[in-house]
PDB file of C-alpha atoms and ligand atoms in Angstrom:
ATOM      1  CA  UNK A   1       0.000   0.000   0.000  1.00  0.00           C
ATOM      2  CA  UNK A   2       1.478   3.416  -0.883  1.00  0.00           C
ATOM      3  CA  UNK A   3       1.509   6.283   1.625  1.00  0.00           C
ATOM      4  CA  UNK A   4      -1.468   8.100   0.080  1.00  0.00           C
ATOM      5  CA  UNK A   5      -3.614   4.950   0.128  1.00  0.00           C
ATOM      6  CA  UNK A   6      -2.547   4.205   3.695  1.00  0.00           C
ATOM      7  CA  UNK A   7      -3.497   7.747   4.724  1.00  0.00           C
ATOM      8  CA  UNK A   8      -6.889   7.361   3.071  1.00  0.00           C
ATOM      9  CA  UNK A   9      -7.561   4.110   4.878  1.00  0.00           C
ATOM     10  CA  UNK A  10      -6.591   5.660   8.215  1.00  0.00           C
ATOM     11  CA  UNK A  11      -8.964   8.541   7.543  1.00  0.00           C
ATOM     12  CA  UNK A  12     -11.688   6.076   6.593  1.00  0.00           C
ATOM     13  CA  UNK A  13     -11.249   4.150   9.818  1.00  0.00           C
ATOM     14  CA  UNK A  14     -11.184   7.227  12.015  1.00  0.00           C
ATOM     15  CA  UNK A  15     -14.322   8.474  10.297  1.00  0.00           C
ATOM     16  CA  UNK A  16     -15.996   5.186  11.020  1.00  0.00           C
ATOM     17  CA  UNK A  17     -14.915   5.342  14.656  1.00  0.00           C
ATOM     18  CA  UNK A  18     -16.653   8.556  15.592  1.00  0.00           C
ATOM     19  CA  UNK A  19     -14.995   9.730  18.785  1.00  0.00           C
ATOM     20  CA  UNK A  20     -13.731  12.791  20.561  1.00  0.00           C
ATOM     21  CA  UNK A  21     -10.026  13.587  20.526  1.00  0.00           C
ATOM     22  CA  UNK A  22      -9.092  15.965  23.347  1.00  0.00           C
ATOM     23  CA  UNK A  23      -5.923  18.006  23.693  1.00  0.00           C
ATOM     24  CA  UNK A  24      -5.276  18.584  27.374  1.00  0.00           C
ATOM     25  CA  UNK A  25      -2.507  20.845  28.649  1.00  0.00           C
ATOM     26  CA  UNK A  26      -1.715  24.309  30.017  1.00  0.00           C
ATOM     27  CA  UNK A  27      -1.994  27.504  27.983  1.00  0.00           C
ATOM     28  CA  UNK A  28       1.042  27.600  25.697  1.00  0.00           C
ATOM     29  CA  UNK A  29       1.450  23.826  25.433  1.00  0.00           C
ATOM     30  CA  UNK A  30       0.715  23.998  21.705  1.00  0.00           C
ATOM     31  CA  UNK A  31      -2.837  22.643  21.754  1.00  0.00           C
ATOM     32  CA  UNK A  32      -4.096  24.999  19.064  1.00  0.00           C
ATOM     33  CA  UNK A  33      -1.236  24.286  16.647  1.00  0.00           C
ATOM     34  CA  UNK A  34      -1.514  20.528  17.051  1.00  0.00           C
ATOM     35  CA  UNK A  35      -5.315  20.525  16.957  1.00  0.00           C
ATOM     36  CA  UNK A  36      -5.251  22.309  13.590  1.00  0.00           C
ATOM     37  CA  UNK A  37      -2.837  19.726  12.206  1.00  0.00           C
ATOM     38  CA  UNK A  38      -4.666  16.651  13.520  1.00  0.00           C
ATOM     39  CA  UNK A  39      -7.996  17.992  12.344  1.00  0.00           C
ATOM     40  CA  UNK A  40      -6.566  18.428   8.861  1.00  0.00           C
ATOM     41  CA  UNK A  41      -4.806  15.066   8.776  1.00  0.00           C
ATOM     42  CA  UNK A  42      -7.837  13.057   9.909  1.00  0.00           C
ATOM     43  CA  UNK A  43     -10.425  15.361   8.346  1.00  0.00           C
ATOM     44  CA  UNK A  44     -12.213  16.086  11.569  1.00  0.00           C
ATOM     45  CA  UNK A  45     -13.584  19.458  12.704  1.00  0.00           C
ATOM     46  CA  UNK A  46     -11.333  21.435  15.074  1.00  0.00           C
ATOM     47  CA  UNK A  47     -13.388  22.782  17.960  1.00  0.00           C
ATOM     48  CA  UNK A  48     -11.746  25.464  20.093  1.00  0.00           C
ATOM     49  CA  UNK A  49     -13.899  26.885  22.889  1.00  0.00           C
ATOM     50  CA  UNK A  50     -11.506  29.871  23.119  1.00  0.00           C
ATOM     51  CA  UNK A  51     -12.113  30.639  19.411  1.00  0.00           C
ATOM     52  CA  UNK A  52     -15.870  30.198  19.877  1.00  0.00           C
ATOM     53  CA  UNK A  53     -15.841  32.773  22.685  1.00  0.00           C
ATOM     54  CA  UNK A  54     -13.668  35.191  20.695  1.00  0.00           C
ATOM     55  CA  UNK A  55     -16.134  34.859  17.827  1.00  0.00           C
ATOM     56  CA  UNK A  56     -19.055  35.667  20.174  1.00  0.00           C
ATOM     57  CA  UNK A  57     -17.132  38.674  21.533  1.00  0.00           C
ATOM     58  CA  UNK A  58     -16.418  40.007  18.047  1.00  0.00           C
ATOM     59  CA  UNK A  59     -20.129  39.660  17.174  1.00  0.00           C
ATOM     60  CA  UNK A  60     -21.062  41.289  20.510  1.00  0.00           C
ATOM     61  CA  UNK A  61     -23.574  38.554  21.408  1.00  0.00           C
ATOM     62  CA  UNK A  62     -25.040  38.140  24.912  1.00  0.00           C
ATOM     63  CA  UNK A  63     -22.735  35.171  25.479  1.00  0.00           C
ATOM     64  CA  UNK A  64     -19.754  37.201  24.283  1.00  0.00           C
ATOM     65  CA  UNK A  65     -20.594  40.031  26.689  1.00  0.00           C
ATOM     66  CA  UNK A  66     -20.650  37.543  29.589  1.00  0.00           C
ATOM     67  CA  UNK A  67     -17.360  35.874  28.599  1.00  0.00           C
ATOM     68  CA  UNK A  68     -15.360  39.017  27.793  1.00  0.00           C
ATOM     69  CA  UNK A  69     -14.476  40.328  31.296  1.00  0.00           C
ATOM     70  CA  UNK A  70     -13.659  36.810  32.553  1.00  0.00           C
ATOM     71  CA  UNK A  71     -11.361  36.089  29.631  1.00  0.00           C
ATOM     72  CA  UNK A  72      -9.678  39.469  30.055  1.00  0.00           C
ATOM     73  CA  UNK A  73      -8.729  38.406  33.599  1.00  0.00           C
ATOM     74  CA  UNK A  74      -7.648  34.914  32.553  1.00  0.00           C
ATOM     75  CA  UNK A  75     -10.512  33.275  34.460  1.00  0.00           C
ATOM     76  CA  UNK A  76     -12.679  30.442  33.183  1.00  0.00           C
ATOM     77  CA  UNK A  77     -16.142  31.084  31.793  1.00  0.00           C
ATOM     78  CA  UNK A  78     -18.823  29.350  33.965  1.00  0.00           C
ATOM     79  CA  UNK A  79     -19.601  25.749  33.030  1.00  0.00           C
ATOM     80  CA  UNK A  80     -23.269  26.330  32.209  1.00  0.00           C
ATOM     81  CA  UNK A  81     -22.329  28.867  29.517  1.00  0.00           C
ATOM     82  CA  UNK A  82     -19.585  26.672  28.040  1.00  0.00           C
ATOM     83  CA  UNK A  83     -21.646  23.496  28.051  1.00  0.00           C
ATOM     84  CA  UNK A  84     -24.638  24.901  26.159  1.00  0.00           C
ATOM     85  CA  UNK A  85     -22.337  26.329  23.488  1.00  0.00           C
ATOM     86  CA  UNK A  86     -20.378  23.074  23.138  1.00  0.00           C
ATOM     87  CA  UNK A  87     -23.443  20.862  23.001  1.00  0.00           C
ATOM     88  CA  UNK A  88     -24.939  23.011  20.216  1.00  0.00           C
ATOM     89  CA  UNK A  89     -21.695  22.693  18.263  1.00  0.00           C
ATOM     90  CA  UNK A  90     -21.418  18.892  18.669  1.00  0.00           C
ATOM     91  CA  UNK A  91     -24.975  18.508  17.342  1.00  0.00           C
ATOM     92  CA  UNK A  92     -23.879  19.939  13.975  1.00  0.00           C
ATOM     93  CA  UNK A  93     -23.700  17.369  11.146  1.00  0.00           C
ATOM     94  CA  UNK A  94     -19.924  17.768  10.617  1.00  0.00           C
ATOM     95  CA  UNK A  95     -19.343  16.278  14.092  1.00  0.00           C
ATOM     96  CA  UNK A  96     -21.027  12.914  13.521  1.00  0.00           C
ATOM     97  CA  UNK A  97     -17.684  11.226  12.730  1.00  0.00           C
ATOM     98  CA  UNK A  98     -15.789  12.738  15.646  1.00  0.00           C
ATOM     99  CA  UNK A  99     -13.982  15.999  16.415  1.00  0.00           C
ATOM    100  CA  UNK A 100     -10.800  17.437  17.893  1.00  0.00           C
ATOM    101  CA  UNK A 101     -11.264  19.530  21.038  1.00  0.00           C
ATOM    102  CA  UNK A 102      -8.786  22.197  22.013  1.00  0.00           C
ATOM    103  CA  UNK A 103      -9.537  24.009  25.285  1.00  0.00           C
ATOM    104  CA  UNK A 104     -12.400  21.761  26.343  1.00  0.00           C
ATOM    105  CA  UNK A 105     -13.047  20.180  28.818  1.00  0.00           C
ATOM    106  CA  UNK A 106     -11.389  22.437  31.385  1.00  0.00           C
ATOM    107  CA  UNK A 107     -13.214  21.384  34.556  1.00  0.00           C
ATOM    108  CA  UNK A 108     -14.341  18.035  36.015  1.00  0.00           C
ATOM    109  CA  UNK A 109     -17.922  19.069  35.439  1.00  0.00           C
ATOM    110  CA  UNK A 110     -17.234  19.730  31.744  1.00  0.00           C
ATOM    111  CA  UNK A 111     -15.468  16.353  31.432  1.00  0.00           C
ATOM    112  CA  UNK A 112     -18.460  14.532  32.965  1.00  0.00           C
ATOM    113  CA  UNK A 113     -20.763  16.327  30.609  1.00  0.00           C
ATOM    114  CA  UNK A 114     -18.666  15.484  27.570  1.00  0.00           C
ATOM    115  CA  UNK A 115     -18.685  11.803  28.537  1.00  0.00           C
ATOM    116  CA  UNK A 116     -22.480  11.954  28.838  1.00  0.00           C
ATOM    117  CA  UNK A 117     -22.831  13.559  25.408  1.00  0.00           C
ATOM    118  CA  UNK A 118     -20.429  11.053  23.811  1.00  0.00           C
ATOM    119  CA  UNK A 119     -22.385   8.122  25.266  1.00  0.00           C
ATOM    120  CA  UNK A 120     -25.636   9.618  24.099  1.00  0.00           C
ATOM    121  CA  UNK A 121     -24.235   9.941  20.555  1.00  0.00           C
ATOM    122  CA  UNK A 122     -22.704   6.426  20.756  1.00  0.00           C
ATOM    123  CA  UNK A 123     -19.183   7.693  20.133  1.00  0.00           C
ATOM    124  CA  UNK A 124     -16.190   5.421  20.748  1.00  0.00           C
ATOM    125  CA  UNK A 125     -13.910   5.909  23.791  1.00  0.00           C
ATOM    126  CA  UNK A 126     -12.491   9.416  24.000  1.00  0.00           C
ATOM    127  CA  UNK A 127      -8.782   9.837  23.231  1.00  0.00           C
ATOM    128  CA  UNK A 128      -7.079  12.321  25.559  1.00  0.00           C
ATOM    129  CA  UNK A 129      -3.678  13.632  24.498  1.00  0.00           C
ATOM    130  CA  UNK A 130      -1.918  15.121  27.511  1.00  0.00           C
ATOM    131  CA  UNK A 131       0.543  17.757  26.288  1.00  0.00           C
ATOM    132  CA  UNK A 132       3.328  17.652  28.871  1.00  0.00           C
ATOM    133  CA  UNK A 133       5.483  20.780  29.037  1.00  0.00           C
ATOM    134  CA  UNK A 134       7.731  22.483  31.616  1.00  0.00           C
ATOM    135  CA  UNK A 135       6.120  25.518  33.214  1.00  0.00           C
ATOM    136  CA  UNK A 136       9.021  27.917  32.541  1.00  0.00           C
ATOM    137  CA  UNK A 137       8.632  27.501  28.767  1.00  0.00           C
ATOM    138  CA  UNK A 138       5.016  28.595  28.769  1.00  0.00           C
ATOM    139  CA  UNK A 139       5.469  32.321  29.452  1.00  0.00           C
ATOM    140  CA  UNK A 140       7.853  32.692  26.487  1.00  0.00           C
ATOM    141  CA  UNK A 141       5.565  30.727  24.185  1.00  0.00           C
ATOM    142  CA  UNK A 142       2.524  32.780  25.132  1.00  0.00           C
ATOM    143  CA  UNK A 143       4.055  36.264  25.108  1.00  0.00           C
ATOM    144  CA  UNK A 144       5.642  35.436  21.725  1.00  0.00           C
ATOM    145  CA  UNK A 145       2.479  33.996  20.164  1.00  0.00           C
ATOM    146  CA  UNK A 146       0.965  35.758  17.156  1.00  0.00           C
ATOM    147  CA  UNK A 147      -2.222  34.626  15.401  1.00  0.00           C
ATOM    148  CA  UNK A 148      -3.405  35.215  11.871  1.00  0.00           C
ATOM    149  CA  UNK A 149      -6.574  37.246  11.772  1.00  0.00           C
ATOM    150  CA  UNK A 150      -8.137  35.484   8.786  1.00  0.00           C
ATOM    151  CA  UNK A 151      -7.657  31.782   9.570  1.00  0.00           C
ATOM    152  CA  UNK A 152      -6.022  31.427  12.987  1.00  0.00           C
ATOM    153  CA  UNK A 153      -2.614  30.191  11.786  1.00  0.00           C
ATOM    154  CA  UNK A 154      -0.284  30.289  14.787  1.00  0.00           C
ATOM    155  CA  UNK A 155       3.287  31.706  14.968  1.00  0.00           C
ATOM    156  CA  UNK A 156       5.778  32.463  17.692  1.00  0.00           C
ATOM    157  CA  UNK A 157       8.133  35.400  17.233  1.00  0.00           C
ATOM    158  CA  UNK A 158      10.897  33.538  19.156  1.00  0.00           C
ATOM    159  CA  UNK A 159      10.475  29.925  18.022  1.00  0.00           C
ATOM    160  CA  UNK A 160       8.458  29.957  14.801  1.00  0.00           C
ATOM    161  CA  UNK A 161       8.498  33.501  13.325  1.00  0.00           C
ATOM    162  CA  UNK A 162       6.650  34.393  10.118  1.00  0.00           C
ATOM    163  CA  UNK A 163       8.846  35.165   7.081  1.00  0.00           C
ATOM    164  CA  UNK A 164       7.682  38.768   7.171  1.00  0.00           C
ATOM    165  CA  UNK A 165       7.027  40.578  10.454  1.00  0.00           C
ATOM    166  CA  UNK A 166       3.314  40.770  11.296  1.00  0.00           C
ATOM    167  CA  UNK A 167       2.151  38.939   8.146  1.00  0.00           C
ATOM    168  CA  UNK A 168       0.829  35.359   7.850  1.00  0.00           C
ATOM    169  CA  UNK A 169       2.987  33.144   5.572  1.00  0.00           C
ATOM    170  CA  UNK A 170      -0.049  31.145   4.466  1.00  0.00           C
ATOM    171  CA  UNK A 171      -2.675  33.748   3.577  1.00  0.00           C
ATOM    172  CA  UNK A 172      -0.926  37.141   3.923  1.00  0.00           C
ATOM    173  CA  UNK A 173      -3.352  38.371   6.578  1.00  0.00           C
ATOM    174  CA  UNK A 174      -2.394  40.469   9.612  1.00  0.00           C
ATOM    175  CA  UNK A 175      -0.932  38.724  12.675  1.00  0.00           C
ATOM    176  CA  UNK A 176      -2.405  39.797  15.996  1.00  0.00           C
ATOM    177  CA  UNK A 177      -1.222  39.561  19.597  1.00  0.00           C
ATOM    178  CA  UNK A 178      -4.079  38.205  21.723  1.00  0.00           C
ATOM    179  CA  UNK A 179      -5.081  40.568  24.549  1.00  0.00           C
ATOM    180  CA  UNK A 180      -4.800  37.757  27.097  1.00  0.00           C
ATOM    181  CA  UNK A 181      -1.277  36.815  25.938  1.00  0.00           C
ATOM    182  CA  UNK A 182       0.259  39.439  28.225  1.00  0.00           C
ATOM    183  CA  UNK A 183       2.261  38.575  31.341  1.00  0.00           C
ATOM    184  CA  UNK A 184      -0.316  39.795  33.859  1.00  0.00           C
ATOM    185  CA  UNK A 185      -3.192  37.781  32.333  1.00  0.00           C
ATOM    186  CA  UNK A 186      -1.053  34.708  31.598  1.00  0.00           C
ATOM    187  CA  UNK A 187      -0.418  34.357  35.357  1.00  0.00           C
ATOM    188  CA  UNK A 188      -4.190  34.118  35.909  1.00  0.00           C
ATOM    189  CA  UNK A 189      -4.616  31.589  33.095  1.00  0.00           C
ATOM    190  CA  UNK A 190      -1.871  29.342  34.465  1.00  0.00           C
ATOM    191  CA  UNK A 191      -3.430  29.555  37.918  1.00  0.00           C
ATOM    192  CA  UNK A 192      -6.855  28.613  36.519  1.00  0.00           C
ATOM    193  CA  UNK A 193      -5.239  25.663  34.719  1.00  0.00           C
ATOM    194  CA  UNK A 194      -3.554  24.350  37.846  1.00  0.00           C
ATOM    195  CA  UNK A 195      -6.639  24.739  40.028  1.00  0.00           C
ATOM    196  CA  UNK A 196      -9.428  23.682  37.697  1.00  0.00           C
ATOM    197  CA  UNK A 197      -8.027  21.753  34.730  1.00  0.00           C
ATOM    198  CA  UNK A 198      -5.024  19.812  36.059  1.00  0.00           C
ATOM    199  CA  UNK A 199      -7.353  17.396  37.986  1.00  0.00           C
ATOM    200  CA  UNK A 200      -8.507  16.099  34.588  1.00  0.00           C
ATOM    201  CA  UNK A 201      -5.137  14.348  34.166  1.00  0.00           C
ATOM    202  CA  UNK A 202      -6.082  12.068  37.074  1.00  0.00           C
ATOM    203  CA  UNK A 203      -9.702  11.798  35.880  1.00  0.00           C
ATOM    204  CA  UNK A 204      -8.712  10.486  32.449  1.00  0.00           C
ATOM    205  CA  UNK A 205      -5.802   8.386  33.767  1.00  0.00           C
ATOM    206  CA  UNK A 206      -8.230   6.508  36.019  1.00  0.00           C
ATOM    207  CA  UNK A 207     -10.439   5.821  33.027  1.00  0.00           C
ATOM    208  CA  UNK A 208      -7.481   4.553  30.969  1.00  0.00           C
ATOM    209  CA  UNK A 209      -8.017   7.211  28.289  1.00  0.00           C
ATOM    210  CA  UNK A 210      -4.885   9.355  28.728  1.00  0.00           C
ATOM    211  CA  UNK A 211      -1.899   9.317  26.376  1.00  0.00           C
ATOM    212  CA  UNK A 212       1.090  11.518  27.256  1.00  0.00           C
ATOM    213  CA  UNK A 213       2.819  13.580  24.580  1.00  0.00           C
ATOM    214  CA  UNK A 214       6.176  15.350  24.996  1.00  0.00           C
ATOM    215  CA  UNK A 215       5.048  18.870  24.073  1.00  0.00           C
ATOM    216  CA  UNK A 216       8.523  20.355  24.674  1.00  0.00           C
ATOM    217  CA  UNK A 217       9.683  18.890  21.365  1.00  0.00           C
ATOM    218  CA  UNK A 218       9.641  20.829  18.115  1.00  0.00           C
ATOM    219  CA  UNK A 219       6.124  21.175  16.594  1.00  0.00           C
ATOM    220  CA  UNK A 220       6.600  18.640  13.737  1.00  0.00           C
ATOM    221  CA  UNK A 221       7.933  16.021  16.157  1.00  0.00           C
ATOM    222  CA  UNK A 222       4.926  16.564  18.427  1.00  0.00           C
ATOM    223  CA  UNK A 223       2.590  16.071  15.453  1.00  0.00           C
ATOM    224  CA  UNK A 224       4.366  12.828  14.532  1.00  0.00           C
ATOM    225  CA  UNK A 225       4.065  11.561  18.090  1.00  0.00           C
ATOM    226  CA  UNK A 226       0.325  12.330  18.157  1.00  0.00           C
ATOM    227  CA  UNK A 227      -0.213  10.738  14.726  1.00  0.00           C
ATOM    228  CA  UNK A 228       1.485   7.537  15.941  1.00  0.00           C
ATOM    229  CA  UNK A 229      -0.833   7.389  18.942  1.00  0.00           C
ATOM    230  CA  UNK A 230      -3.946   8.000  16.849  1.00  0.00           C
ATOM    231  CA  UNK A 231      -2.925   5.554  14.129  1.00  0.00           C
ATOM    232  CA  UNK A 232      -2.266   2.968  16.879  1.00  0.00           C
ATOM    233  CA  UNK A 233      -5.709   3.496  18.390  1.00  0.00           C
ATOM    234  CA  UNK A 234      -7.290   3.171  14.966  1.00  0.00           C
ATOM    235  CA  UNK A 235      -5.346   0.027  14.088  1.00  0.00           C
ATOM    236  CA  UNK A 236      -6.392  -1.700  17.315  1.00  0.00           C
ATOM    237  CA  UNK A 237     -10.057  -0.667  17.151  1.00  0.00           C
TER     238      UNK A 237
HETATM  239  P1  LIG B   1      -5.434  28.976  26.146  1.00  0.00           P
HETATM  240  O1  LIG B   1      -5.728  27.500  26.222  1.00  0.00           O
HETATM  241  O2  LIG B   1      -4.179  29.244  25.399  1.00  0.00           O
HETATM  242  O3  LIG B   1      -5.507  29.660  27.479  1.00  0.00           O
HETATM  243  P2  LIG B   1      -8.000  29.487  24.818  1.00  0.00           P
HETATM  244  O4  LIG B   1      -8.155  30.252  23.573  1.00  0.00           O
HETATM  245  O5  LIG B   1      -8.288  28.027  24.796  1.00  0.00           O
HETATM  246  O6  LIG B   1      -6.501  29.754  25.292  1.00  0.00           O
HETATM  247  O7  LIG B   1      -8.920  30.134  25.967  1.00  0.00           O
HETATM  248  C1  LIG B   1      -8.956  31.515  26.220  1.00  0.00           C
HETATM  249  C2  LIG B   1      -9.924  31.828  27.374  1.00  0.00           C
HETATM  250  O8  LIG B   1     -11.260  31.399  27.004  1.00  0.00           O
HETATM  251  C3  LIG B   1      -9.646  31.101  28.686  1.00  0.00           C
HETATM  252  O9  LIG B   1      -8.691  31.771  29.457  1.00  0.00           O
HETATM  253  C4  LIG B   1     -11.054  31.106  29.323  1.00  0.00           C
HETATM  254  O10 LIG B   1     -11.371  32.361  29.882  1.00  0.00           O
HETATM  255  C5  LIG B   1     -11.975  30.886  28.144  1.00  0.00           C
HETATM  256  N1  LIG B   1     -12.266  29.446  27.908  1.00  0.00           N
HETATM  257  C6  LIG B   1     -11.912  28.724  26.820  1.00  0.00           C
HETATM  258  N2  LIG B   1     -12.337  27.443  26.915  1.00  0.00           N
HETATM  259  C7  LIG B   1     -12.985  27.363  28.111  1.00  0.00           C
HETATM  260  C8  LIG B   1     -13.646  26.312  28.804  1.00  0.00           C
HETATM  261  N3  LIG B   1     -13.725  25.071  28.282  1.00  0.00           N
HETATM  262  N4  LIG B   1     -14.187  26.572  30.018  1.00  0.00           N
HETATM  263  C9  LIG B   1     -14.128  27.805  30.551  1.00  0.00           C
HETATM  264  N5  LIG B   1     -13.513  28.850  29.965  1.00  0.00           N
HETATM  265  C10 LIG B   1     -12.945  28.640  28.753  1.00  0.00           C
END
């Protein structure tokens, strides 16, 4: 079988599986970058709760107005707001074969709810990719992060700079510095992660769903590591 045919068959199998793939890790671990790549490789929708909230804020919806001050302080948005938004999204037809979550679940309550929804939709066992990274790397990754306005392509001015300052290599759109990627807010986000999200590592370990990924490695190596895990899960399903 050549590589293209093998890729197609992997995609076919993953489509048939229908399950949630979750990227779990602190802000700056590289969840967004890897989620974009996995989603593309396995042709699954990439669902980022952070992006959903930013979209609501830019459209000035009621939900966006509630989320805005919390996000500006680096605090989590209350579960009941997140859960309604996520459930609506999962009900969309493009999610019937599975999806890649980046930034969700972030609390034990959200994780319980996701499990309930997945059971209800008869999805296969969730795959949780735990992005393991040393804390002192995170500040540099986050303060250096720049995001393309048009399509969310992610750069880092220290580690992965664009060819031209402030311009996306892929689509030429403007690169922006997220308002919560500043040192004062990052401290709050890391605190929220440790207090509210870190317990999910134990939650998913106990359920035998957690796979650890060395997220300190260079981005392509991280993608390869994740692809190996996913291909392994698919092959043994
Ligand atoms: P990061 O993971 O790099 O912190 P995100 O874009 O995922 O960035 O999230 C930005 C902000 O959006 C969070 O700090 C939080 O306020 C809010 N948010 C995103 N996802 C959730 C969630 N699942 N539960 C609660 N708040 C969330």
